[in-house]
């Protein structure tokens, strides 16, 4: 087996011509969503599954998410039960902070349990569209990540970048075309999202997530 670094705490494990994306496990011995754990040279790596995480899918499609690194603060909108968030927690490590926003109280219970095991996660059970109400507990962050299936997902991303993203910081938004507009062709909806974002940010890369996710793209931006 061979190990190749992608970004801080993210590695390809290569074996017999195939490769598996992994993150260095922040909480040794614990698998978060049933992903496999590999132990190599005294270190523990968790498989990062691209069909379960749009960020992993973007890396499988060749993108290195610059800006995501050890020690940074991340504002994560639409954290759900924490699948992708757990890998971001691995990446940012002990010195990092991930503010994880989830609207559903029911789902939020699992998020809170995850945060008990991972001290760099700070759950906020609230509507990402109204986060300015929570301004006092939030600091400006280095990275903004959004994955919410809402019609106004682009507007919510821009508003939170205005309020909580550092100048020069990075962001990524998972665009779910069908949630924005069910009638127009998904490629057209994604292009409209890209254009709207380009008025506010520099666009680093737009990645169509097929075959891992249908009618989804992820757009990486710099503030
Ligand atoms: C597609 S799931 C997120 C999956 C997660 N990002 C991952 O990769 O592990 C979308 C989540 O966004 C949440 N959500 C939807 N609208 C929201 C809002 N306005 N504010 C916060 N969370 C929201 C949903 O409850 C759901 O848990």
PDB file of C-alpha atoms and ligand atoms in Angstrom:
ATOM      1  CA  UNK A   1       0.000   0.000   0.000  1.00  0.00           C
ATOM      2  CA  UNK A   2       1.119   3.527  -0.814  1.00  0.00           C
ATOM      3  CA  UNK A   3       0.003   6.856   0.659  1.00  0.00           C
ATOM      4  CA  UNK A   4      -0.254  10.138  -1.284  1.00  0.00           C
ATOM      5  CA  UNK A   5      -1.145  13.460   0.336  1.00  0.00           C
ATOM      6  CA  UNK A   6      -3.933  15.553  -1.265  1.00  0.00           C
ATOM      7  CA  UNK A   7      -4.233  18.425   1.258  1.00  0.00           C
ATOM      8  CA  UNK A   8      -3.677  18.567   5.053  1.00  0.00           C
ATOM      9  CA  UNK A   9      -4.873  15.277   6.601  1.00  0.00           C
ATOM     10  CA  UNK A  10      -6.393  14.008   3.318  1.00  0.00           C
ATOM     11  CA  UNK A  11      -4.683  11.077   1.609  1.00  0.00           C
ATOM     12  CA  UNK A  12      -5.130   8.642  -1.218  1.00  0.00           C
ATOM     13  CA  UNK A  13      -4.412   5.088  -0.138  1.00  0.00           C
ATOM     14  CA  UNK A  14      -3.221   3.290  -3.260  1.00  0.00           C
ATOM     15  CA  UNK A  15      -3.213  -0.459  -3.672  1.00  0.00           C
ATOM     16  CA  UNK A  16      -2.872  -2.621  -6.802  1.00  0.00           C
ATOM     17  CA  UNK A  17      -3.866   0.178  -9.205  1.00  0.00           C
ATOM     18  CA  UNK A  18      -6.925   1.329  -7.236  1.00  0.00           C
ATOM     19  CA  UNK A  19      -7.151   4.263  -4.844  1.00  0.00           C
ATOM     20  CA  UNK A  20      -9.335   5.138  -1.857  1.00  0.00           C
ATOM     21  CA  UNK A  21      -9.755   8.664  -0.502  1.00  0.00           C
ATOM     22  CA  UNK A  22      -9.251   8.922   3.267  1.00  0.00           C
ATOM     23  CA  UNK A  23      -8.819  11.437   6.075  1.00  0.00           C
ATOM     24  CA  UNK A  24      -6.607  11.005   9.106  1.00  0.00           C
ATOM     25  CA  UNK A  25      -8.967  10.003  11.923  1.00  0.00           C
ATOM     26  CA  UNK A  26      -9.257  12.758  14.567  1.00  0.00           C
ATOM     27  CA  UNK A  27     -11.113  10.376  16.909  1.00  0.00           C
ATOM     28  CA  UNK A  28      -9.134   7.136  16.825  1.00  0.00           C
ATOM     29  CA  UNK A  29     -11.101   3.903  16.655  1.00  0.00           C
ATOM     30  CA  UNK A  30     -14.432   5.542  15.782  1.00  0.00           C
ATOM     31  CA  UNK A  31     -16.193   5.191  12.433  1.00  0.00           C
ATOM     32  CA  UNK A  32     -18.873   7.901  11.964  1.00  0.00           C
ATOM     33  CA  UNK A  33     -21.208   6.564   9.255  1.00  0.00           C
ATOM     34  CA  UNK A  34     -20.057   3.001   8.660  1.00  0.00           C
ATOM     35  CA  UNK A  35     -17.005   3.985   6.589  1.00  0.00           C
ATOM     36  CA  UNK A  36     -13.991   1.668   6.638  1.00  0.00           C
ATOM     37  CA  UNK A  37     -10.967   2.412   8.809  1.00  0.00           C
ATOM     38  CA  UNK A  38      -7.427   1.614   7.613  1.00  0.00           C
ATOM     39  CA  UNK A  39      -4.417   1.385   9.920  1.00  0.00           C
ATOM     40  CA  UNK A  40      -1.034   2.084   8.342  1.00  0.00           C
ATOM     41  CA  UNK A  41       2.337   2.799   9.951  1.00  0.00           C
ATOM     42  CA  UNK A  42       0.694   3.518  13.324  1.00  0.00           C
ATOM     43  CA  UNK A  43      -1.802   6.011  11.890  1.00  0.00           C
ATOM     44  CA  UNK A  44      -5.534   5.599  11.312  1.00  0.00           C
ATOM     45  CA  UNK A  45      -7.356   6.702   8.159  1.00  0.00           C
ATOM     46  CA  UNK A  46     -11.140   6.875   7.527  1.00  0.00           C
ATOM     47  CA  UNK A  47     -12.503   6.188   4.081  1.00  0.00           C
ATOM     48  CA  UNK A  48     -14.172   9.306   2.574  1.00  0.00           C
ATOM     49  CA  UNK A  49     -16.965   7.977   0.385  1.00  0.00           C
ATOM     50  CA  UNK A  50     -17.776  10.087  -2.728  1.00  0.00           C
ATOM     51  CA  UNK A  51     -21.369   8.882  -3.050  1.00  0.00           C
ATOM     52  CA  UNK A  52     -21.975  10.061   0.540  1.00  0.00           C
ATOM     53  CA  UNK A  53     -20.091  13.360   0.413  1.00  0.00           C
ATOM     54  CA  UNK A  54     -20.103  15.962  -2.389  1.00  0.00           C
ATOM     55  CA  UNK A  55     -16.767  17.321  -1.207  1.00  0.00           C
ATOM     56  CA  UNK A  56     -15.202  13.868  -1.549  1.00  0.00           C
ATOM     57  CA  UNK A  57     -16.801  13.545  -5.004  1.00  0.00           C
ATOM     58  CA  UNK A  58     -15.129  16.832  -6.049  1.00  0.00           C
ATOM     59  CA  UNK A  59     -11.733  15.456  -4.972  1.00  0.00           C
ATOM     60  CA  UNK A  60     -12.353  12.212  -6.886  1.00  0.00           C
ATOM     61  CA  UNK A  61     -13.055  14.418  -9.908  1.00  0.00           C
ATOM     62  CA  UNK A  62      -9.588  15.937  -9.607  1.00  0.00           C
ATOM     63  CA  UNK A  63     -10.037  19.092  -7.499  1.00  0.00           C
ATOM     64  CA  UNK A  64      -7.816  19.942  -4.522  1.00  0.00           C
ATOM     65  CA  UNK A  65      -9.886  22.140  -2.175  1.00  0.00           C
ATOM     66  CA  UNK A  66      -7.291  24.809  -1.504  1.00  0.00           C
ATOM     67  CA  UNK A  67      -8.088  26.810   1.583  1.00  0.00           C
ATOM     68  CA  UNK A  68      -9.157  23.762   3.607  1.00  0.00           C
ATOM     69  CA  UNK A  69      -6.263  23.089   5.946  1.00  0.00           C
ATOM     70  CA  UNK A  70      -5.265  22.315   9.515  1.00  0.00           C
ATOM     71  CA  UNK A  71      -6.127  24.934  12.138  1.00  0.00           C
ATOM     72  CA  UNK A  72      -8.715  26.983  10.214  1.00  0.00           C
ATOM     73  CA  UNK A  73     -12.282  27.907  11.171  1.00  0.00           C
ATOM     74  CA  UNK A  74     -15.131  26.648   8.991  1.00  0.00           C
ATOM     75  CA  UNK A  75     -18.778  27.671   8.852  1.00  0.00           C
ATOM     76  CA  UNK A  76     -20.750  24.666   7.584  1.00  0.00           C
ATOM     77  CA  UNK A  77     -24.384  25.267   6.519  1.00  0.00           C
ATOM     78  CA  UNK A  78     -26.556  22.141   6.250  1.00  0.00           C
ATOM     79  CA  UNK A  79     -24.450  19.826   8.381  1.00  0.00           C
ATOM     80  CA  UNK A  80     -27.098  17.087   8.677  1.00  0.00           C
ATOM     81  CA  UNK A  81     -25.792  14.145  10.747  1.00  0.00           C
ATOM     82  CA  UNK A  82     -22.210  15.167  10.022  1.00  0.00           C
ATOM     83  CA  UNK A  83     -20.936  12.839   7.303  1.00  0.00           C
ATOM     84  CA  UNK A  84     -18.912  15.441   5.372  1.00  0.00           C
ATOM     85  CA  UNK A  85     -18.480  17.539   8.504  1.00  0.00           C
ATOM     86  CA  UNK A  86     -16.659  14.662  10.233  1.00  0.00           C
ATOM     87  CA  UNK A  87     -14.034  14.681   7.455  1.00  0.00           C
ATOM     88  CA  UNK A  88     -13.698  18.465   7.694  1.00  0.00           C
ATOM     89  CA  UNK A  89     -13.186  17.925  11.434  1.00  0.00           C
ATOM     90  CA  UNK A  90     -10.343  15.497  10.559  1.00  0.00           C
ATOM     91  CA  UNK A  91      -8.809  18.057   8.166  1.00  0.00           C
ATOM     92  CA  UNK A  92      -8.854  21.071  10.498  1.00  0.00           C
ATOM     93  CA  UNK A  93      -7.655  19.025  13.491  1.00  0.00           C
ATOM     94  CA  UNK A  94      -7.202  19.983  17.099  1.00  0.00           C
ATOM     95  CA  UNK A  95      -6.563  23.685  16.508  1.00  0.00           C
ATOM     96  CA  UNK A  96      -9.459  24.137  14.044  1.00  0.00           C
ATOM     97  CA  UNK A  97     -13.103  25.028  14.667  1.00  0.00           C
ATOM     98  CA  UNK A  98     -16.145  23.935  12.633  1.00  0.00           C
ATOM     99  CA  UNK A  99     -19.410  25.785  13.313  1.00  0.00           C
ATOM    100  CA  UNK A 100     -22.035  23.343  12.060  1.00  0.00           C
ATOM    101  CA  UNK A 101     -25.492  24.715  11.249  1.00  0.00           C
ATOM    102  CA  UNK A 102     -28.473  22.395  10.879  1.00  0.00           C
ATOM    103  CA  UNK A 103     -32.143  23.444  10.794  1.00  0.00           C
ATOM    104  CA  UNK A 104     -33.704  20.145  11.877  1.00  0.00           C
ATOM    105  CA  UNK A 105     -33.821  19.543  15.629  1.00  0.00           C
ATOM    106  CA  UNK A 106     -34.314  15.811  15.051  1.00  0.00           C
ATOM    107  CA  UNK A 107     -31.179  15.527  12.898  1.00  0.00           C
ATOM    108  CA  UNK A 108     -29.426  17.971  15.205  1.00  0.00           C
ATOM    109  CA  UNK A 109     -29.484  15.398  18.031  1.00  0.00           C
ATOM    110  CA  UNK A 110     -27.019  13.236  16.058  1.00  0.00           C
ATOM    111  CA  UNK A 111     -24.931  16.262  15.259  1.00  0.00           C
ATOM    112  CA  UNK A 112     -24.663  17.110  18.954  1.00  0.00           C
ATOM    113  CA  UNK A 113     -23.595  13.507  19.707  1.00  0.00           C
ATOM    114  CA  UNK A 114     -20.889  13.759  17.024  1.00  0.00           C
ATOM    115  CA  UNK A 115     -19.659  17.002  18.577  1.00  0.00           C
ATOM    116  CA  UNK A 116     -19.289  15.277  21.957  1.00  0.00           C
ATOM    117  CA  UNK A 117     -16.649  13.020  20.369  1.00  0.00           C
ATOM    118  CA  UNK A 118     -15.030  15.729  18.285  1.00  0.00           C
ATOM    119  CA  UNK A 119     -14.161  18.817  20.244  1.00  0.00           C
ATOM    120  CA  UNK A 120     -13.533  20.962  17.146  1.00  0.00           C
ATOM    121  CA  UNK A 121     -17.255  20.845  16.151  1.00  0.00           C
ATOM    122  CA  UNK A 122     -19.685  23.483  17.474  1.00  0.00           C
ATOM    123  CA  UNK A 123     -23.297  22.599  16.533  1.00  0.00           C
ATOM    124  CA  UNK A 124     -25.829  25.378  15.919  1.00  0.00           C
ATOM    125  CA  UNK A 125     -29.393  24.113  15.474  1.00  0.00           C
ATOM    126  CA  UNK A 126     -30.815  27.013  13.513  1.00  0.00           C
ATOM    127  CA  UNK A 127     -31.896  28.264  10.089  1.00  0.00           C
ATOM    128  CA  UNK A 128     -28.867  29.164   7.952  1.00  0.00           C
ATOM    129  CA  UNK A 129     -30.980  31.878   6.311  1.00  0.00           C
ATOM    130  CA  UNK A 130     -31.255  33.731   9.640  1.00  0.00           C
ATOM    131  CA  UNK A 131     -27.807  33.185  11.044  1.00  0.00           C
ATOM    132  CA  UNK A 132     -27.204  36.868  11.601  1.00  0.00           C
ATOM    133  CA  UNK A 133     -29.337  36.381  14.770  1.00  0.00           C
ATOM    134  CA  UNK A 134     -26.462  34.226  16.106  1.00  0.00           C
ATOM    135  CA  UNK A 135     -23.778  36.733  15.183  1.00  0.00           C
ATOM    136  CA  UNK A 136     -22.548  37.027  18.742  1.00  0.00           C
ATOM    137  CA  UNK A 137     -21.466  33.358  18.930  1.00  0.00           C
ATOM    138  CA  UNK A 138     -19.929  33.280  15.472  1.00  0.00           C
ATOM    139  CA  UNK A 139     -16.594  34.637  14.415  1.00  0.00           C
ATOM    140  CA  UNK A 140     -15.546  35.405  10.839  1.00  0.00           C
ATOM    141  CA  UNK A 141     -14.364  32.136   9.323  1.00  0.00           C
ATOM    142  CA  UNK A 142     -11.676  31.077   6.862  1.00  0.00           C
ATOM    143  CA  UNK A 143     -13.929  28.711   4.917  1.00  0.00           C
ATOM    144  CA  UNK A 144     -17.679  28.676   4.201  1.00  0.00           C
ATOM    145  CA  UNK A 145     -19.290  25.412   3.085  1.00  0.00           C
ATOM    146  CA  UNK A 146     -22.967  25.118   2.159  1.00  0.00           C
ATOM    147  CA  UNK A 147     -25.014  22.064   1.274  1.00  0.00           C
ATOM    148  CA  UNK A 148     -28.697  22.847   1.729  1.00  0.00           C
ATOM    149  CA  UNK A 149     -31.520  21.864  -0.602  1.00  0.00           C
ATOM    150  CA  UNK A 150     -33.247  25.263  -0.645  1.00  0.00           C
ATOM    151  CA  UNK A 151     -34.589  27.342  -3.520  1.00  0.00           C
ATOM    152  CA  UNK A 152     -32.539  30.341  -2.385  1.00  0.00           C
ATOM    153  CA  UNK A 153     -29.368  28.359  -1.629  1.00  0.00           C
ATOM    154  CA  UNK A 154     -27.157  30.815  -3.570  1.00  0.00           C
ATOM    155  CA  UNK A 155     -28.658  33.867  -1.808  1.00  0.00           C
ATOM    156  CA  UNK A 156     -28.149  32.203   1.594  1.00  0.00           C
ATOM    157  CA  UNK A 157     -24.509  31.434   0.715  1.00  0.00           C
ATOM    158  CA  UNK A 158     -23.826  35.039  -0.362  1.00  0.00           C
ATOM    159  CA  UNK A 159     -25.523  36.500   2.728  1.00  0.00           C
ATOM    160  CA  UNK A 160     -23.477  34.299   5.069  1.00  0.00           C
ATOM    161  CA  UNK A 161     -20.266  35.082   3.191  1.00  0.00           C
ATOM    162  CA  UNK A 162     -21.030  38.797   3.662  1.00  0.00           C
ATOM    163  CA  UNK A 163     -21.619  38.280   7.378  1.00  0.00           C
ATOM    164  CA  UNK A 164     -19.157  35.561   8.341  1.00  0.00           C
ATOM    165  CA  UNK A 165     -16.437  34.893   5.744  1.00  0.00           C
ATOM    166  CA  UNK A 166     -13.036  36.554   6.059  1.00  0.00           C
ATOM    167  CA  UNK A 167     -11.798  38.658   3.167  1.00  0.00           C
ATOM    168  CA  UNK A 168      -9.476  36.356   1.186  1.00  0.00           C
ATOM    169  CA  UNK A 169     -11.266  33.310   2.640  1.00  0.00           C
ATOM    170  CA  UNK A 170     -12.545  30.414   0.556  1.00  0.00           C
ATOM    171  CA  UNK A 171     -15.921  28.805   0.093  1.00  0.00           C
ATOM    172  CA  UNK A 172     -17.736  25.966  -1.594  1.00  0.00           C
ATOM    173  CA  UNK A 173     -21.416  25.562  -2.361  1.00  0.00           C
ATOM    174  CA  UNK A 174     -23.063  22.312  -3.379  1.00  0.00           C
ATOM    175  CA  UNK A 175     -25.674  23.365  -5.923  1.00  0.00           C
ATOM    176  CA  UNK A 176     -28.713  21.112  -6.144  1.00  0.00           C
ATOM    177  CA  UNK A 177     -30.322  22.148  -9.428  1.00  0.00           C
ATOM    178  CA  UNK A 178     -33.698  20.500  -8.753  1.00  0.00           C
ATOM    179  CA  UNK A 179     -34.167  22.411  -5.493  1.00  0.00           C
ATOM    180  CA  UNK A 180     -33.623  25.759  -7.215  1.00  0.00           C
ATOM    181  CA  UNK A 181     -35.788  25.138 -10.287  1.00  0.00           C
ATOM    182  CA  UNK A 182     -37.479  21.840 -11.177  1.00  0.00           C
ATOM    183  CA  UNK A 183     -38.606  22.967 -14.639  1.00  0.00           C
ATOM    184  CA  UNK A 184     -35.391  24.219 -16.287  1.00  0.00           C
ATOM    185  CA  UNK A 185     -32.593  21.867 -17.449  1.00  0.00           C
ATOM    186  CA  UNK A 186     -30.181  21.273 -14.506  1.00  0.00           C
ATOM    187  CA  UNK A 187     -27.120  22.484 -16.470  1.00  0.00           C
ATOM    188  CA  UNK A 188     -28.874  25.821 -17.117  1.00  0.00           C
ATOM    189  CA  UNK A 189     -29.812  26.193 -13.419  1.00  0.00           C
ATOM    190  CA  UNK A 190     -26.206  25.459 -12.377  1.00  0.00           C
ATOM    191  CA  UNK A 191     -24.882  27.996 -14.908  1.00  0.00           C
ATOM    192  CA  UNK A 192     -27.269  30.642 -13.522  1.00  0.00           C
ATOM    193  CA  UNK A 193     -25.937  29.901 -10.002  1.00  0.00           C
ATOM    194  CA  UNK A 194     -22.354  30.256 -11.279  1.00  0.00           C
ATOM    195  CA  UNK A 195     -23.169  33.620 -12.861  1.00  0.00           C
ATOM    196  CA  UNK A 196     -24.828  34.931  -9.715  1.00  0.00           C
ATOM    197  CA  UNK A 197     -21.839  33.848  -7.597  1.00  0.00           C
ATOM    198  CA  UNK A 198     -19.350  35.371 -10.053  1.00  0.00           C
ATOM    199  CA  UNK A 199     -20.818  38.847  -9.368  1.00  0.00           C
ATOM    200  CA  UNK A 200     -19.667  38.519  -5.748  1.00  0.00           C
ATOM    201  CA  UNK A 201     -16.650  36.105  -5.693  1.00  0.00           C
ATOM    202  CA  UNK A 202     -13.819  34.889  -7.876  1.00  0.00           C
ATOM    203  CA  UNK A 203     -14.892  31.499  -9.120  1.00  0.00           C
ATOM    204  CA  UNK A 204     -12.116  28.950  -8.710  1.00  0.00           C
ATOM    205  CA  UNK A 205     -13.830  25.901 -10.157  1.00  0.00           C
ATOM    206  CA  UNK A 206     -17.244  24.479 -11.016  1.00  0.00           C
ATOM    207  CA  UNK A 207     -17.401  20.684 -10.847  1.00  0.00           C
ATOM    208  CA  UNK A 208     -20.300  18.595 -12.109  1.00  0.00           C
ATOM    209  CA  UNK A 209     -20.597  15.791  -9.549  1.00  0.00           C
ATOM    210  CA  UNK A 210     -21.875  13.146 -11.967  1.00  0.00           C
ATOM    211  CA  UNK A 211     -21.566  10.086 -11.662  1.00  0.00           C
ATOM    212  CA  UNK A 212     -21.433  10.431  -7.856  1.00  0.00           C
ATOM    213  CA  UNK A 213     -24.471  12.763  -7.668  1.00  0.00           C
ATOM    214  CA  UNK A 214     -26.963  13.520 -10.437  1.00  0.00           C
ATOM    215  CA  UNK A 215     -27.920  17.150 -11.251  1.00  0.00           C
ATOM    216  CA  UNK A 216     -25.513  18.478  -8.630  1.00  0.00           C
ATOM    217  CA  UNK A 217     -22.438  20.649  -8.942  1.00  0.00           C
ATOM    218  CA  UNK A 218     -20.051  22.100  -6.444  1.00  0.00           C
ATOM    219  CA  UNK A 219     -18.683  25.594  -6.988  1.00  0.00           C
ATOM    220  CA  UNK A 220     -15.473  26.681  -5.232  1.00  0.00           C
ATOM    221  CA  UNK A 221     -14.969  30.408  -4.712  1.00  0.00           C
ATOM    222  CA  UNK A 222     -12.483  32.866  -3.209  1.00  0.00           C
ATOM    223  CA  UNK A 223     -13.774  35.862  -1.255  1.00  0.00           C
TER     224      UNK A 223
HETATM  225  C1  LIG B   1     -28.087  17.344   1.675  1.00  0.00           C
HETATM  226  S1  LIG B   1     -28.218  17.409   3.422  1.00  0.00           S
HETATM  227  C2  LIG B   1     -26.574  17.763   3.907  1.00  0.00           C
HETATM  228  C3  LIG B   1     -25.606  16.617   3.846  1.00  0.00           C
HETATM  229  C4  LIG B   1     -24.308  16.981   4.515  1.00  0.00           C
HETATM  230  N1  LIG B   1     -23.835  18.263   4.039  1.00  0.00           N
HETATM  231  C5  LIG B   1     -23.223  15.972   4.285  1.00  0.00           C
HETATM  232  O1  LIG B   1     -22.600  15.971   3.202  1.00  0.00           O
HETATM  233  O2  LIG B   1     -22.943  15.187   5.191  1.00  0.00           O
HETATM  234  C6  LIG B   1     -28.955  18.972   3.645  1.00  0.00           C
HETATM  235  C7  LIG B   1     -29.169  19.345   5.101  1.00  0.00           C
HETATM  236  O3  LIG B   1     -29.460  20.735   5.141  1.00  0.00           O
HETATM  237  C8  LIG B   1     -30.419  20.969   6.139  1.00  0.00           C
HETATM  238  N2  LIG B   1     -31.032  22.274   5.837  1.00  0.00           N
HETATM  239  C9  LIG B   1     -31.943  22.579   4.878  1.00  0.00           C
HETATM  240  N3  LIG B   1     -32.268  23.877   4.928  1.00  0.00           N
HETATM  241  C10 LIG B   1     -31.530  24.431   5.921  1.00  0.00           C
HETATM  242  C11 LIG B   1     -31.412  25.745   6.455  1.00  0.00           C
HETATM  243  N4  LIG B   1     -32.121  26.759   5.969  1.00  0.00           N
HETATM  244  N5  LIG B   1     -30.562  25.945   7.476  1.00  0.00           N
HETATM  245  C12 LIG B   1     -29.832  24.925   7.993  1.00  0.00           C
HETATM  246  N6  LIG B   1     -29.908  23.651   7.528  1.00  0.00           N
HETATM  247  C13 LIG B   1     -30.729  23.406   6.500  1.00  0.00           C
HETATM  248  C14 LIG B   1     -31.351  19.767   6.023  1.00  0.00           C
HETATM  249  O4  LIG B   1     -32.113  19.585   7.219  1.00  0.00           O
HETATM  250  C15 LIG B   1     -30.365  18.645   5.733  1.00  0.00           C
HETATM  251  O5  LIG B   1     -29.967  18.014   6.925  1.00  0.00           O
END
